[in-house]
């Protein structure tokens, strides 16, 4: 029991200390990102450390908006008949959800114009900061 007492006590003290550092590090990280973003600086060296700032961009679709648009879209088949993109190509499943693979194929094969779906995209930007010791 003495070993467990020692471990729990040491852990509690170290965790408490680590949490206080984590809060300061997180606050500094946020402040550095803000300054670098506002000034347009992407790399900065100080005190033997290099800070690099970038913004990661990811895109996804607003599924409700995309679904509404695909439900209204049609294309003309090789024999001249109008076919609904959603049900005719299997792009919309019963739930209804978008079958992204089928949609990609429909875009690739020219049945759906990707530009018509542009307003359904959701762009997410995530600022990134990495700090390493300077070499």
PDB file of N, CA, C and O in Angstrom, residues 48-95:
ATOM      1  N   UNK A  48      15.889  29.935 -30.000  1.00  0.00           N
ATOM      2  CA  UNK A  48      16.276  28.576 -30.388  1.00  0.00           C
ATOM      3  C   UNK A  48      15.107  27.724 -30.860  1.00  0.00           C
ATOM      4  O   UNK A  48      15.256  26.503 -31.019  1.00  0.00           O
ATOM      5  N   UNK A  49      13.943  28.323 -31.086  1.00  0.00           N
ATOM      6  CA  UNK A  49      12.775  27.592 -31.565  1.00  0.00           C
ATOM      7  C   UNK A  49      12.248  28.220 -32.842  1.00  0.00           C
ATOM      8  O   UNK A  49      12.364  29.431 -33.042  1.00  0.00           O
ATOM      9  N   UNK A  50      11.691  27.382 -33.722  1.00  0.00           N
ATOM     10  CA  UNK A  50      11.093  27.853 -34.968  1.00  0.00           C
ATOM     11  C   UNK A  50       9.593  27.583 -34.899  1.00  0.00           C
ATOM     12  O   UNK A  50       9.177  26.449 -34.667  1.00  0.00           O
ATOM     13  N   UNK A  51       8.800  28.621 -35.095  1.00  0.00           N
ATOM     14  CA  UNK A  51       7.345  28.483 -35.142  1.00  0.00           C
ATOM     15  C   UNK A  51       6.913  28.569 -36.594  1.00  0.00           C
ATOM     16  O   UNK A  51       7.317  29.485 -37.315  1.00  0.00           O
ATOM     17  N   UNK A  52       6.126  27.602 -37.030  1.00  0.00           N
ATOM     18  CA  UNK A  52       5.592  27.613 -38.393  1.00  0.00           C
ATOM     19  C   UNK A  52       4.082  27.628 -38.310  1.00  0.00           C
ATOM     20  O   UNK A  52       3.481  26.841 -37.586  1.00  0.00           O
ATOM     21  N   UNK A  53       3.482  28.554 -39.060  1.00  0.00           N
ATOM     22  CA  UNK A  53       2.033  28.713 -39.061  1.00  0.00           C
ATOM     23  C   UNK A  53       1.485  28.388 -40.441  1.00  0.00           C
ATOM     24  O   UNK A  53       2.025  28.827 -41.449  1.00  0.00           O
ATOM     25  N   UNK A  54       0.428  27.600 -40.475  1.00  0.00           N
ATOM     26  CA  UNK A  54      -0.248  27.304 -41.732  1.00  0.00           C
ATOM     27  C   UNK A  54      -1.725  27.100 -41.437  1.00  0.00           C
ATOM     28  O   UNK A  54      -2.134  26.990 -40.284  1.00  0.00           O
ATOM     29  N   UNK A  55      -2.511  27.073 -42.474  1.00  0.00           N
ATOM     30  CA  UNK A  55      -3.941  26.826 -42.333  1.00  0.00           C
ATOM     31  C   UNK A  55      -4.297  25.619 -43.175  1.00  0.00           C
ATOM     32  O   UNK A  55      -4.067  25.618 -44.386  1.00  0.00           O
ATOM     33  N   UNK A  56      -4.809  24.576 -42.533  1.00  0.00           N
ATOM     34  CA  UNK A  56      -5.253  23.382 -43.240  1.00  0.00           C
ATOM     35  C   UNK A  56      -6.701  23.600 -43.667  1.00  0.00           C
ATOM     36  O   UNK A  56      -7.530  24.015 -42.864  1.00  0.00           O
ATOM     37  N   UNK A  57      -6.997  23.352 -44.923  1.00  0.00           N
ATOM     38  CA  UNK A  57      -8.340  23.540 -45.458  1.00  0.00           C
ATOM     39  C   UNK A  57      -8.917  22.177 -45.809  1.00  0.00           C
ATOM     40  O   UNK A  57      -8.271  21.377 -46.491  1.00  0.00           O
ATOM     41  N   UNK A  58     -10.112  21.902 -45.314  1.00  0.00           N
ATOM     42  CA  UNK A  58     -10.797  20.671 -45.695  1.00  0.00           C
ATOM     43  C   UNK A  58     -12.176  21.044 -46.203  1.00  0.00           C
ATOM     44  O   UNK A  58     -12.778  22.016 -45.757  1.00  0.00           O
ATOM     45  N   UNK A  59     -12.663  20.284 -47.156  1.00  0.00           N
ATOM     46  CA  UNK A  59     -13.968  20.552 -47.741  1.00  0.00           C
ATOM     47  C   UNK A  59     -14.881  19.368 -47.505  1.00  0.00           C
ATOM     48  O   UNK A  59     -14.449  18.225 -47.523  1.00  0.00           O
ATOM     49  N   UNK A  60     -16.132  19.652 -47.281  1.00  0.00           N
ATOM     50  CA  UNK A  60     -17.156  18.625 -47.194  1.00  0.00           C
ATOM     51  C   UNK A  60     -18.427  19.237 -47.754  1.00  0.00           C
ATOM     52  O   UNK A  60     -18.450  20.406 -48.134  1.00  0.00           O
ATOM     53  N   UNK A  61     -19.479  18.462 -47.827  1.00  0.00           N
ATOM     54  CA  UNK A  61     -20.741  18.974 -48.345  1.00  0.00           C
ATOM     55  C   UNK A  61     -21.731  19.198 -47.222  1.00  0.00           C
ATOM     56  O   UNK A  61     -21.758  18.458 -46.239  1.00  0.00           O
ATOM     57  N   UNK A  62     -22.570  20.214 -47.382  1.00  0.00           N
ATOM     58  CA  UNK A  62     -23.749  20.388 -46.549  1.00  0.00           C
ATOM     59  C   UNK A  62     -24.739  19.374 -47.119  1.00  0.00           C
ATOM     60  O   UNK A  62     -25.329  19.592 -48.179  1.00  0.00           O
ATOM     61  N   UNK A  63     -24.897  18.235 -46.450  1.00  0.00           N
ATOM     62  CA  UNK A  63     -25.663  17.127 -47.025  1.00  0.00           C
ATOM     63  C   UNK A  63     -27.114  17.488 -47.303  1.00  0.00           C
ATOM     64  O   UNK A  63     -27.673  17.046 -48.298  1.00  0.00           O
ATOM     65  N   UNK A  64     -27.745  18.284 -46.436  1.00  0.00           N
ATOM     66  CA  UNK A  64     -29.139  18.662 -46.685  1.00  0.00           C
ATOM     67  C   UNK A  64     -29.271  19.461 -47.974  1.00  0.00           C
ATOM     68  O   UNK A  64     -30.163  19.226 -48.787  1.00  0.00           O
ATOM     69  N   UNK A  65     -28.378  20.406 -48.158  1.00  0.00           N
ATOM     70  CA  UNK A  65     -28.389  21.247 -49.354  1.00  0.00           C
ATOM     71  C   UNK A  65     -28.079  20.409 -50.607  1.00  0.00           C
ATOM     72  O   UNK A  65     -28.729  20.547 -51.640  1.00  0.00           O
ATOM     73  N   UNK A  66     -27.070  19.531 -50.482  1.00  0.00           N
ATOM     74  CA  UNK A  66     -26.688  18.674 -51.602  1.00  0.00           C
ATOM     75  C   UNK A  66     -27.824  17.731 -51.973  1.00  0.00           C
ATOM     76  O   UNK A  66     -28.133  17.542 -53.152  1.00  0.00           O
ATOM     77  N   UNK A  67     -28.476  17.151 -50.982  1.00  0.00           N
ATOM     78  CA  UNK A  67     -29.586  16.240 -51.219  1.00  0.00           C
ATOM     79  C   UNK A  67     -30.715  16.949 -51.956  1.00  0.00           C
ATOM     80  O   UNK A  67     -31.241  16.441 -52.951  1.00  0.00           O
ATOM     81  N   UNK A  68     -31.073  18.145 -51.486  1.00  0.00           N
ATOM     82  CA  UNK A  68     -32.145  18.906 -52.133  1.00  0.00           C
ATOM     83  C   UNK A  68     -31.802  19.201 -53.589  1.00  0.00           C
ATOM     84  O   UNK A  68     -32.658  19.087 -54.480  1.00  0.00           O
ATOM     85  N   UNK A  69     -30.565  19.533 -53.863  1.00  0.00           N
ATOM     86  CA  UNK A  69     -30.152  19.856 -55.228  1.00  0.00           C
ATOM     87  C   UNK A  69     -30.159  18.610 -56.115  1.00  0.00           C
ATOM     88  O   UNK A  69     -30.645  18.625 -57.243  1.00  0.00           O
ATOM     89  N   UNK A  70     -29.626  17.494 -55.604  1.00  0.00           N
ATOM     90  CA  UNK A  70     -29.563  16.264 -56.397  1.00  0.00           C
ATOM     91  C   UNK A  70     -30.949  15.700 -56.689  1.00  0.00           C
ATOM     92  O   UNK A  70     -31.170  15.097 -57.747  1.00  0.00           O
ATOM     93  N   UNK A  71     -31.888  15.894 -55.764  1.00  0.00           N
ATOM     94  CA  UNK A  71     -33.251  15.401 -55.983  1.00  0.00           C
ATOM     95  C   UNK A  71     -33.909  16.095 -57.169  1.00  0.00           C
ATOM     96  O   UNK A  71     -34.780  15.526 -57.827  1.00  0.00           O
ATOM     97  N   UNK A  72     -33.504  17.319 -57.481  1.00  0.00           N
ATOM     98  CA  UNK A  72     -34.091  18.088 -58.582  1.00  0.00           C
ATOM     99  C   UNK A  72     -33.353  17.893 -59.908  1.00  0.00           C
ATOM    100  O   UNK A  72     -33.871  18.233 -60.963  1.00  0.00           O
ATOM    101  N   UNK A  73     -32.123  17.373 -59.850  1.00  0.00           N
ATOM    102  CA  UNK A  73     -31.294  17.284 -61.065  1.00  0.00           C
ATOM    103  C   UNK A  73     -31.673  16.096 -61.935  1.00  0.00           C
ATOM    104  O   UNK A  73     -32.025  15.035 -61.438  1.00  0.00           O
ATOM    105  N   UNK A  74     -31.586  16.300 -63.242  1.00  0.00           N
ATOM    106  CA  UNK A  74     -31.782  15.212 -64.208  1.00  0.00           C
ATOM    107  C   UNK A  74     -30.674  15.291 -65.242  1.00  0.00           C
ATOM    108  O   UNK A  74     -29.968  16.290 -65.339  1.00  0.00           O
ATOM    109  N   UNK A  75     -30.542  14.202 -66.013  1.00  0.00           N
ATOM    110  CA  UNK A  75     -29.629  14.221 -67.149  1.00  0.00           C
ATOM    111  C   UNK A  75     -30.301  13.484 -68.301  1.00  0.00           C
ATOM    112  O   UNK A  75     -31.237  12.709 -68.110  1.00  0.00           O
ATOM    113  N   UNK A  76     -29.825  13.740 -69.484  1.00  0.00           N
ATOM    114  CA  UNK A  76     -30.374  13.083 -70.664  1.00  0.00           C
ATOM    115  C   UNK A  76     -29.500  11.873 -70.982  1.00  0.00           C
ATOM    116  O   UNK A  76     -28.296  11.997 -71.176  1.00  0.00           O
ATOM    117  N   UNK A  77     -30.146  10.706 -71.021  1.00  0.00           N
ATOM    118  CA  UNK A  77     -29.400   9.476 -71.300  1.00  0.00           C
ATOM    119  C   UNK A  77     -29.065   9.395 -72.783  1.00  0.00           C
ATOM    120  O   UNK A  77     -29.507  10.212 -73.589  1.00  0.00           O
ATOM    121  N   UNK A  78     -28.286   8.381 -73.145  1.00  0.00           N
ATOM    122  CA  UNK A  78     -27.864   8.191 -74.536  1.00  0.00           C
ATOM    123  C   UNK A  78     -29.058   8.020 -75.465  1.00  0.00           C
ATOM    124  O   UNK A  78     -29.007   8.417 -76.629  1.00  0.00           O
ATOM    125  N   UNK A  79     -30.163   7.455 -74.961  1.00  0.00           N
ATOM    126  CA  UNK A  79     -31.344   7.268 -75.820  1.00  0.00           C
ATOM    127  C   UNK A  79     -32.284   8.471 -75.787  1.00  0.00           C
ATOM    128  O   UNK A  79     -33.379   8.425 -76.332  1.00  0.00           O
ATOM    129  N   UNK A  80     -31.883   9.551 -75.118  1.00  0.00           N
ATOM    130  CA  UNK A  80     -32.642  10.788 -75.120  1.00  0.00           C
ATOM    131  C   UNK A  80     -33.652  10.944 -74.008  1.00  0.00           C
ATOM    132  O   UNK A  80     -34.336  11.961 -73.944  1.00  0.00           O
ATOM    133  N   UNK A  81     -33.776   9.972 -73.127  1.00  0.00           N
ATOM    134  CA  UNK A  81     -34.753  10.104 -72.039  1.00  0.00           C
ATOM    135  C   UNK A  81     -34.137  10.842 -70.857  1.00  0.00           C
ATOM    136  O   UNK A  81     -32.941  10.772 -70.608  1.00  0.00           O
ATOM    137  N   UNK A  82     -35.009  11.566 -70.136  1.00  0.00           N
ATOM    138  CA  UNK A  82     -34.585  12.296 -68.944  1.00  0.00           C
ATOM    139  C   UNK A  82     -34.553  11.330 -67.758  1.00  0.00           C
ATOM    140  O   UNK A  82     -35.528  10.637 -67.488  1.00  0.00           O
ATOM    141  N   UNK A  83     -33.453  11.320 -67.060  1.00  0.00           N
ATOM    142  CA  UNK A  83     -33.302  10.434 -65.902  1.00  0.00           C
ATOM    143  C   UNK A  83     -32.937  11.281 -64.693  1.00  0.00           C
ATOM    144  O   UNK A  83     -32.083  12.162 -64.776  1.00  0.00           O
ATOM    145  N   UNK A  84     -33.592  10.992 -63.563  1.00  0.00           N
ATOM    146  CA  UNK A  84     -33.283  11.702 -62.321  1.00  0.00           C
ATOM    147  C   UNK A  84     -31.917  11.259 -61.829  1.00  0.00           C
ATOM    148  O   UNK A  84     -31.615  10.070 -61.785  1.00  0.00           O
ATOM    149  N   UNK A  85     -31.079  12.230 -61.474  1.00  0.00           N
ATOM    150  CA  UNK A  85     -29.737  11.911 -60.986  1.00  0.00           C
ATOM    151  C   UNK A  85     -29.821  11.096 -59.692  1.00  0.00           C
ATOM    152  O   UNK A  85     -29.162  10.078 -59.544  1.00  0.00           O
ATOM    153  N   UNK A  86     -30.655  11.544 -58.762  1.00  0.00           N
ATOM    154  CA  UNK A  86     -30.740  10.887 -57.452  1.00  0.00           C
ATOM    155  C   UNK A  86     -31.131   9.440 -57.522  1.00  0.00           C
ATOM    156  O   UNK A  86     -30.403   8.554 -57.083  1.00  0.00           O
ATOM    157  N   UNK A  87     -32.291   9.148 -58.096  1.00  0.00           N
ATOM    158  CA  UNK A  87     -32.772   7.758 -58.122  1.00  0.00           C
ATOM    159  C   UNK A  87     -32.243   7.000 -59.319  1.00  0.00           C
ATOM    160  O   UNK A  87     -31.938   5.816 -59.220  1.00  0.00           O
ATOM    161  N   UNK A  88     -32.117   7.647 -60.455  1.00  0.00           N
ATOM    162  CA  UNK A  88     -31.689   6.968 -61.677  1.00  0.00           C
ATOM    163  C   UNK A  88     -30.262   6.478 -61.642  1.00  0.00           C
ATOM    164  O   UNK A  88     -29.928   5.450 -62.224  1.00  0.00           O
ATOM    165  N   UNK A  89     -29.381   7.189 -60.968  1.00  0.00           N
ATOM    166  CA  UNK A  89     -27.971   6.793 -60.888  1.00  0.00           C
ATOM    167  C   UNK A  89     -27.644   6.132 -59.554  1.00  0.00           C
ATOM    168  O   UNK A  89     -26.516   5.734 -59.331  1.00  0.00           O
ATOM    169  N   UNK A  90     -28.605   6.043 -58.673  1.00  0.00           N
ATOM    170  CA  UNK A  90     -28.348   5.443 -57.358  1.00  0.00           C
ATOM    171  C   UNK A  90     -27.503   6.327 -56.457  1.00  0.00           C
ATOM    172  O   UNK A  90     -26.884   5.849 -55.515  1.00  0.00           O
ATOM    173  N   UNK A  91     -27.487   7.618 -56.736  1.00  0.00           N
ATOM    174  CA  UNK A  91     -26.685   8.550 -55.947  1.00  0.00           C
ATOM    175  C   UNK A  91     -27.320   8.789 -54.574  1.00  0.00           C
ATOM    176  O   UNK A  91     -26.630   8.969 -53.589  1.00  0.00           O
ATOM    177  N   UNK A  92     -28.649   8.762 -54.517  1.00  0.00           N
ATOM    178  CA  UNK A  92     -29.367   8.971 -53.258  1.00  0.00           C
ATOM    179  C   UNK A  92     -29.881   7.628 -52.764  1.00  0.00           C
ATOM    180  O   UNK A  92     -30.574   6.909 -53.479  1.00  0.00           O
ATOM    181  N   UNK A  93     -29.536   7.292 -51.546  1.00  0.00           N
ATOM    182  CA  UNK A  93     -29.984   6.039 -50.936  1.00  0.00           C
ATOM    183  C   UNK A  93     -31.303   6.285 -50.204  1.00  0.00           C
ATOM    184  O   UNK A  93     -31.716   7.417 -50.018  1.00  0.00           O
ATOM    185  N   UNK A  94     -31.909   5.241 -49.702  1.00  0.00           N
ATOM    186  CA  UNK A  94     -33.231   5.322 -49.084  1.00  0.00           C
ATOM    187  C   UNK A  94     -33.295   6.183 -47.839  1.00  0.00           C
ATOM    188  O   UNK A  94     -34.334   6.700 -47.523  1.00  0.00           O
ATOM    189  N   UNK A  95     -32.236   6.346 -47.123  1.00  0.00           N
ATOM    190  CA  UNK A  95     -32.269   7.030 -45.828  1.00  0.00           C
ATOM    191  C   UNK A  95     -32.798   8.428 -45.889  1.00  0.00           C
ATOM    192  O   UNK A  95     -33.500   8.789 -44.960  1.00  0.00           O
TER     193      UNK A  95
END
